[in-house]
Amino acid sequence: MIVVYGLKNCDSCRKARSWLSDRGLAHRFHDLRADGLPQSRLEAWLTALGWETVLNRRGTTWRQLPEEVRSGVTAKTAAALLADHPALIKRPVFELPDGRVIIGFTASQQAALAETGSG
């Protein structure tokens, strides 16, 4: 089963969940704010994809951070920042049954999701 991590009010997450349902792909949703995120899960994403891929620099939360925080983010500080501010995690995050992790919902990411079947 595909696990979709995101925020319940995120448009991209809602579109992704609807897209998965429309294609009959079994999935469950994990809200990063309401359900939290184990540090081990975040660390796995950072290891697999790199902090620069996981960090969402386009959202309101990022823009509201002080400039010294934004300019000082490094591989060493990113995990703590993302844990403290779940909205800074690029969304949606998909964990596939085969262990792969996909972040985002572009056409190429949709194609990769479609290949997974319903697991």
Coordinates of N, CA, C and O in Angstrom, one line a residue:
M1 N 0.8 -1.2 0.0 CA 0.0 0.0 0.0 C 0.9 1.2 0.0 O 1.9 1.3 0.7
I2 N 0.5 2.2 -0.8 CA 1.2 3.5 -0.8 C 0.8 4.3 0.4 O -0.4 4.4 0.7
V3 N 1.8 4.9 1.0 CA 1.5 5.9 2.1 C 1.8 7.3 1.6 O 2.9 7.5 1.1
V4 N 0.8 8.1 1.8 CA 0.9 9.5 1.3 C 1.1 10.4 2.5 O 0.2 10.4 3.4
Y5 N 2.2 11.1 2.6 CA 2.5 12.0 3.7 C 2.2 13.4 3.2 O 2.7 13.8 2.1
G6 N 1.5 14.2 4.0 CA 1.3 15.6 3.6 C 0.5 16.3 4.7 O 0.5 15.9 5.8
L7 N -0.2 17.4 4.2 CA -1.0 18.2 5.1 C -2.4 18.1 4.5 O -2.6 18.2 3.3
K8 N -3.4 18.0 5.4 CA -4.8 17.8 4.9 C -5.3 18.9 4.1 O -6.1 18.8 3.2
N9 N -4.8 20.2 4.4 CA -5.3 21.3 3.6 C -4.4 21.7 2.4 O -4.7 22.7 1.7
C10 N -3.5 20.9 2.1 CA -2.5 21.1 1.0 C -3.2 20.7 -0.3 O -3.7 19.5 -0.5
D11 N -3.3 21.6 -1.3 CA -4.0 21.3 -2.6 C -3.3 20.2 -3.3 O -3.9 19.3 -3.9
S12 N -2.0 20.2 -3.3 CA -1.2 19.1 -4.0 C -1.5 17.7 -3.4 O -1.7 16.7 -4.1
C13 N -1.6 17.7 -2.1 CA -1.9 16.4 -1.4 C -3.3 16.0 -1.7 O -3.6 14.8 -1.9
R14 N -4.3 16.9 -1.7 CA -5.7 16.5 -2.1 C -5.7 16.0 -3.5 O -6.4 15.0 -3.8
K15 N -5.1 16.7 -4.4 CA -5.1 16.2 -5.8 C -4.4 14.8 -5.9 O -4.9 14.0 -6.7
A16 N -3.3 14.6 -5.2 CA -2.6 13.3 -5.3 C -3.5 12.2 -4.8 O -3.6 11.1 -5.4
R17 N -4.2 12.5 -3.6 CA -5.1 11.4 -3.1 C -6.2 11.1 -4.0 O -6.6 10.0 -4.2
S18 N -6.8 12.1 -4.6 CA -7.9 11.9 -5.5 C -7.4 11.2 -6.7 O -8.1 10.2 -7.2
W19 N -6.2 11.5 -7.3 CA -5.6 10.8 -8.4 C -5.4 9.4 -8.1 O -5.7 8.5 -8.9
L20 N -4.9 9.1 -6.9 CA -4.6 7.7 -6.5 C -6.0 6.9 -6.5 O -6.1 5.8 -6.9
S21 N -7.0 7.5 -5.8 CA -8.3 6.9 -5.7 C -8.9 6.6 -7.1 O -9.5 5.6 -7.3
D22 N -8.8 7.6 -8.0 CA -9.4 7.5 -9.3 C -8.8 6.3 -10.1 O -9.4 5.7 -10.9
R23 N -7.6 6.0 -9.7 CA -6.9 4.9 -10.4 C -6.9 3.6 -9.6 O -6.3 2.6 -10.0
G24 N -7.6 3.6 -8.5 CA -7.7 2.3 -7.7 C -6.5 1.9 -7.0 O -6.3 0.8 -6.7
L25 N -5.6 2.9 -6.8 CA -4.3 2.6 -6.1 C -4.5 2.7 -4.6 O -4.8 3.7 -4.1
A26 N -4.3 1.5 -3.9 CA -4.5 1.5 -2.5 C -3.5 2.4 -1.8 O -2.3 2.4 -2.1
H27 N -4.0 3.3 -0.9 CA -3.2 4.2 -0.2 C -3.8 4.6 1.1 O -5.0 4.4 1.3
R28 N -3.0 5.1 2.0 CA -3.5 5.7 3.2 C -2.7 7.1 3.4 O -1.6 7.2 2.9
F29 N -3.4 8.0 4.0 CA -2.9 9.3 4.2 C -2.4 9.5 5.6 O -3.0 9.1 6.6
H30 N -1.2 10.1 5.7 CA -0.6 10.4 7.0 C -0.4 12.0 7.1 O 0.4 12.5 6.3
D31 N -1.2 12.6 8.0 CA -1.0 14.1 8.1 C 0.2 14.4 8.9 O 0.3 14.0 10.1
L32 N 1.1 15.2 8.4 CA 2.3 15.5 9.1 C 2.1 16.3 10.3 O 2.9 16.2 11.3
R33 N 1.1 17.2 10.3 CA 0.8 17.9 11.5 C 0.1 17.1 12.6 O 0.4 17.1 13.7
A34 N -1.0 16.6 12.2 CA -1.9 15.9 13.1 C -1.3 14.6 13.6 O -1.4 14.2 14.8
D35 N -0.7 13.8 12.7 CA -0.1 12.5 13.1 C 1.3 12.5 13.5 O 1.9 11.6 14.0
G36 N 2.0 13.6 13.2 CA 3.4 13.7 13.5 C 4.3 13.0 12.5 O 3.7 12.3 11.6
L37 N 5.6 13.0 12.7 CA 6.5 12.3 11.8 C 7.6 11.8 12.7 O 8.4 12.6 13.2
P38 N 7.8 10.5 12.8 CA 8.9 9.9 13.5 C 10.3 10.4 12.9 O 10.4 10.5 11.7
Q39 N 11.2 10.8 13.8 CA 12.5 11.3 13.3 C 13.2 10.3 12.4 O 13.8 10.7 11.4
S40 N 13.0 9.0 12.7 CA 13.6 8.0 11.9 C 13.1 8.0 10.4 O 13.8 7.8 9.5
R41 N 11.8 8.3 10.2 CA 11.2 8.4 8.9 C 11.8 9.6 8.2 O 12.2 9.5 7.0
L42 N 11.9 10.8 8.8 CA 12.4 12.0 8.3 C 13.9 11.7 7.9 O 14.3 12.1 6.8
E43 N 14.6 11.1 8.7 CA 16.1 10.8 8.5 C 16.2 9.9 7.2 O 17.1 10.1 6.4
A44 N 15.3 8.9 7.1 CA 15.3 8.0 5.9 C 15.1 8.8 4.7 O 15.8 8.6 3.6
W45 N 14.1 9.7 4.7 CA 13.9 10.6 3.5 C 15.1 11.4 3.2 O 15.5 11.6 2.0
L46 N 15.7 12.0 4.2 CA 16.9 12.8 4.0 C 18.1 12.0 3.4 O 18.8 12.5 2.5
T47 N 18.2 10.8 3.9 CA 19.3 9.9 3.4 C 19.0 9.5 1.9 O 19.9 9.6 1.1
A48 N 17.8 9.2 1.7 CA 17.4 8.7 0.3 C 17.4 9.8 -0.7 O 17.9 9.6 -1.9
L49 N 17.0 11.0 -0.4 CA 16.7 12.0 -1.4 C 17.6 13.3 -1.2 O 17.6 14.1 -2.1
G50 N 18.2 13.5 0.0 CA 18.9 14.7 0.3 C 18.1 15.8 0.8 O 16.9 15.9 0.4
W51 N 18.6 16.6 1.7 CA 17.8 17.6 2.4 C 17.3 18.7 1.4 O 16.2 19.2 1.6
E52 N 18.1 19.0 0.4 CA 17.6 20.0 -0.5 C 16.4 19.6 -1.3 O 15.6 20.5 -1.8
T53 N 16.2 18.3 -1.5 CA 15.0 17.8 -2.2 C 13.8 17.8 -1.3 O 12.7 18.2 -1.7
V54 N 14.0 17.5 0.0 CA 13.0 17.4 1.0 C 12.5 18.8 1.4 O 11.3 19.0 1.7
L55 N 13.3 19.7 1.5 CA 13.0 21.1 2.0 C 12.2 21.9 0.9 O 12.6 22.0 -0.2
N56 N 11.0 22.3 1.4 CA 10.1 23.1 0.5 C 10.5 24.6 0.7 O 10.1 25.2 1.7
R57 N 11.1 25.2 -0.3 CA 11.5 26.6 -0.2 C 10.5 27.5 -0.9 O 10.7 28.7 -1.0
R58 N 9.3 27.0 -1.3 CA 8.4 27.8 -2.1 C 7.2 28.2 -1.2 O 6.4 29.0 -1.7
G59 N 7.0 27.7 -0.1 CA 5.8 27.9 0.7 C 5.9 29.1 1.7 O 7.0 29.7 1.9
T60 N 4.7 29.4 2.2 CA 4.6 30.5 3.2 C 5.5 30.3 4.4 O 6.1 31.2 4.9
T61 N 5.5 29.1 4.9 CA 6.3 28.8 6.1 C 7.8 29.2 5.9 O 8.4 29.8 6.8
W62 N 8.3 28.8 4.7 CA 9.7 29.1 4.4 C 9.9 30.7 4.4 O 10.8 31.2 5.0
R63 N 9.0 31.4 3.7 CA 9.1 32.8 3.6 C 9.0 33.5 4.9 O 9.5 34.6 5.1
Q64 N 8.3 32.9 5.9 CA 8.1 33.5 7.2 C 9.3 33.3 8.1 O 9.3 34.0 9.2
L65 N 10.2 32.4 7.8 CA 11.3 32.2 8.6 C 12.3 33.4 8.6 O 12.4 34.0 7.5
P66 N 12.9 33.7 9.7 CA 13.9 34.8 9.6 C 15.0 34.5 8.6 O 15.4 33.3 8.4
E67 N 15.5 35.5 7.9 CA 16.5 35.4 6.9 C 17.7 34.6 7.4 O 18.3 33.8 6.7
E68 N 18.1 34.8 8.7 CA 19.3 34.2 9.2 C 19.1 32.6 9.3 O 20.0 31.9 9.1
V69 N 17.9 32.2 9.5 CA 17.5 30.8 9.5 C 17.6 30.3 8.1 O 18.2 29.2 7.8
R70 N 16.9 30.9 7.2 CA 16.9 30.5 5.8 C 18.3 30.4 5.2 O 18.6 29.4 4.5
S71 N 19.1 31.4 5.4 CA 20.4 31.4 4.8 C 21.4 30.4 5.5 O 22.4 30.1 4.9
G72 N 21.0 30.0 6.7 CA 21.9 29.1 7.5 C 21.6 27.6 7.4 O 22.3 26.9 8.1
V73 N 20.6 27.2 6.6 CA 20.3 25.8 6.6 C 21.4 25.0 5.9 O 21.9 25.4 4.8
T74 N 21.7 23.9 6.6 CA 22.8 23.0 6.1 C 22.3 21.6 6.2 O 21.2 21.4 6.8
A75 N 23.0 20.7 5.7 CA 22.7 19.2 5.9 C 22.5 18.9 7.4 O 21.7 18.1 7.8
K76 N 23.4 19.6 8.2 CA 23.3 19.3 9.7 C 22.1 19.9 10.4 O 21.6 19.4 11.4
T77 N 21.6 21.0 9.9 CA 20.5 21.7 10.6 C 19.1 21.4 9.9 O 18.1 21.7 10.6
A78 N 19.1 20.9 8.7 CA 17.9 20.7 8.0 C 16.9 19.7 8.8 O 15.7 20.0 8.8
A79 N 17.4 18.6 9.3 CA 16.5 17.7 10.0 C 15.7 18.3 11.1 O 14.5 18.1 11.3
A80 N 16.4 19.1 11.9 CA 15.8 19.7 13.1 C 14.8 20.8 12.6 O 13.7 20.9 13.1
L81 N 15.1 21.5 11.6 CA 14.2 22.5 11.0 C 13.0 21.9 10.5 O 11.8 22.3 10.7
L82 N 13.1 20.8 9.7 CA 12.0 20.1 9.1 C 11.1 19.4 10.2 O 9.9 19.4 10.1
A83 N 11.7 18.9 11.3 CA 11.0 18.3 12.4 C 10.2 19.4 13.1 O 9.0 19.1 13.5
D84 N 10.7 20.5 13.3 CA 10.0 21.6 14.0 C 8.9 22.3 13.1 O 8.0 22.8 13.7
H85 N 9.1 22.2 11.8 CA 8.1 22.9 10.9 C 7.7 21.9 9.8 O 8.3 21.9 8.7
P86 N 6.8 21.0 10.1 CA 6.4 20.0 9.1 C 6.0 20.6 7.7 O 6.1 19.9 6.7
A87 N 5.5 21.8 7.7 CA 5.0 22.4 6.5 C 6.2 22.7 5.6 O 6.1 23.0 4.4
L88 N 7.5 22.6 6.1 CA 8.6 22.8 5.3 C 9.0 21.6 4.5 O 9.9 21.6 3.7
I89 N 8.3 20.5 4.7 CA 8.6 19.3 4.0 C 7.8 19.4 2.6 O 6.6 19.6 2.6
K90 N 8.5 19.2 1.6 CA 7.9 19.3 0.2 C 6.9 18.2 0.2 O 7.1 17.0 0.6
R91 N 5.7 18.5 -0.4 CA 4.6 17.6 -0.4 C 4.1 17.4 -1.8 O 4.2 18.2 -2.7
P92 N 3.4 16.3 -2.0 CA 3.2 15.1 -1.1 C 4.5 14.2 -1.1 O 5.2 14.3 -2.1
V93 N 4.6 13.4 -0.1 CA 5.7 12.4 0.0 C 5.0 11.1 -0.1 O 4.0 10.8 0.6
F94 N 5.4 10.3 -1.1 CA 4.8 8.9 -1.2 C 5.9 7.9 -0.9 O 7.0 7.9 -1.4
E95 N 5.5 7.0 0.0 CA 6.3 5.8 0.3 C 5.7 4.6 -0.4 O 4.5 4.3 -0.2
L96 N 6.4 4.0 -1.3 CA 5.9 3.0 -2.1 C 6.1 1.6 -1.5 O 7.0 1.5 -0.7
P97 N 5.3 0.6 -1.8 CA 5.5 -0.7 -1.3 C 6.9 -1.3 -1.4 O 7.3 -2.1 -0.6
D98 N 7.6 -0.9 -2.5 CA 8.9 -1.5 -2.8 C 10.0 -0.7 -2.0 O 11.2 -1.0 -2.2
G99 N 9.6 0.3 -1.2 CA 10.6 1.0 -0.4 C 11.0 2.3 -1.0 O 11.7 3.1 -0.3
R100 N 10.7 2.6 -2.2 CA 11.0 3.9 -2.8 C 10.2 5.0 -2.2 O 9.1 4.8 -1.7
V101 N 10.8 6.2 -2.3 CA 10.2 7.4 -1.8 C 10.1 8.4 -2.9 O 11.2 8.6 -3.6
I102 N 9.0 9.0 -3.2 CA 8.8 10.0 -4.2 C 8.3 11.2 -3.6 O 7.3 11.2 -2.8
I103 N 8.8 12.4 -3.9 CA 8.4 13.6 -3.4 C 7.9 14.5 -4.5 O 8.6 14.7 -5.5
G104 N 6.7 15.0 -4.4 CA 6.1 15.9 -5.4 C 5.1 15.1 -6.2 O 4.8 13.9 -6.1
F105 N 4.4 15.9 -7.2 CA 3.3 15.3 -7.9 C 3.3 15.8 -9.4 O 2.3 16.2 -9.9
T106 N 4.5 15.7 -10.0 CA 4.6 16.1 -11.4 C 4.2 14.9 -12.3 O 4.0 13.8 -11.8
A107 N 4.2 15.2 -13.6 CA 3.8 14.1 -14.5 C 4.7 12.9 -14.4 O 4.2 11.7 -14.4
S108 N 6.0 13.1 -14.2 CA 6.9 12.0 -14.1 C 6.7 11.2 -12.8 O 6.9 10.0 -12.8
Q109 N 6.4 12.0 -11.8 CA 6.1 11.3 -10.5 C 4.8 10.5 -10.5 O 4.7 9.4 -10.0
Q110 N 3.8 11.1 -11.3 CA 2.6 10.3 -11.4 C 2.8 9.0 -12.2 O 2.2 8.0 -11.9
A111 N 3.7 9.1 -13.2 CA 4.0 7.9 -14.0 C 4.6 6.8 -13.1 O 4.3 5.6 -13.2
A112 N 5.5 7.2 -12.2 CA 6.2 6.3 -11.3 C 5.2 5.7 -10.4 O 5.2 4.5 -10.1
L113 N 4.2 6.5 -9.9 CA 3.2 6.0 -9.0 C 2.3 5.0 -9.7 O 1.9 4.0 -9.2
A114 N 1.9 5.3 -11.0 CA 1.0 4.5 -11.8 C 1.6 3.1 -12.0 O 0.9 2.1 -12.0
E115 N 3.0 3.0 -12.0 CA 3.7 1.7 -12.2 C 3.6 0.8 -11.0 O 3.9 -0.4 -11.1
T116 N 3.3 1.4 -9.8 CA 3.4 0.6 -8.6 C 2.2 -0.4 -8.5 O 2.3 -1.3 -7.7
G117 N 1.1 -0.2 -9.2 CA 0.0 -1.0 -9.0 C -0.7 -0.7 -7.7 O -0.4 0.3 -7.0
S118 N -1.5 -1.6 -7.2 CA -2.2 -1.3 -5.9 C -1.5 -1.9 -4.8 O -1.9 -1.7 -3.6
G119 N -0.4 -2.6 -5.0 CA 0.4 -3.1 -3.9 C -0.4 -3.9 -3.0 O -0.2 -4.1 -1.8

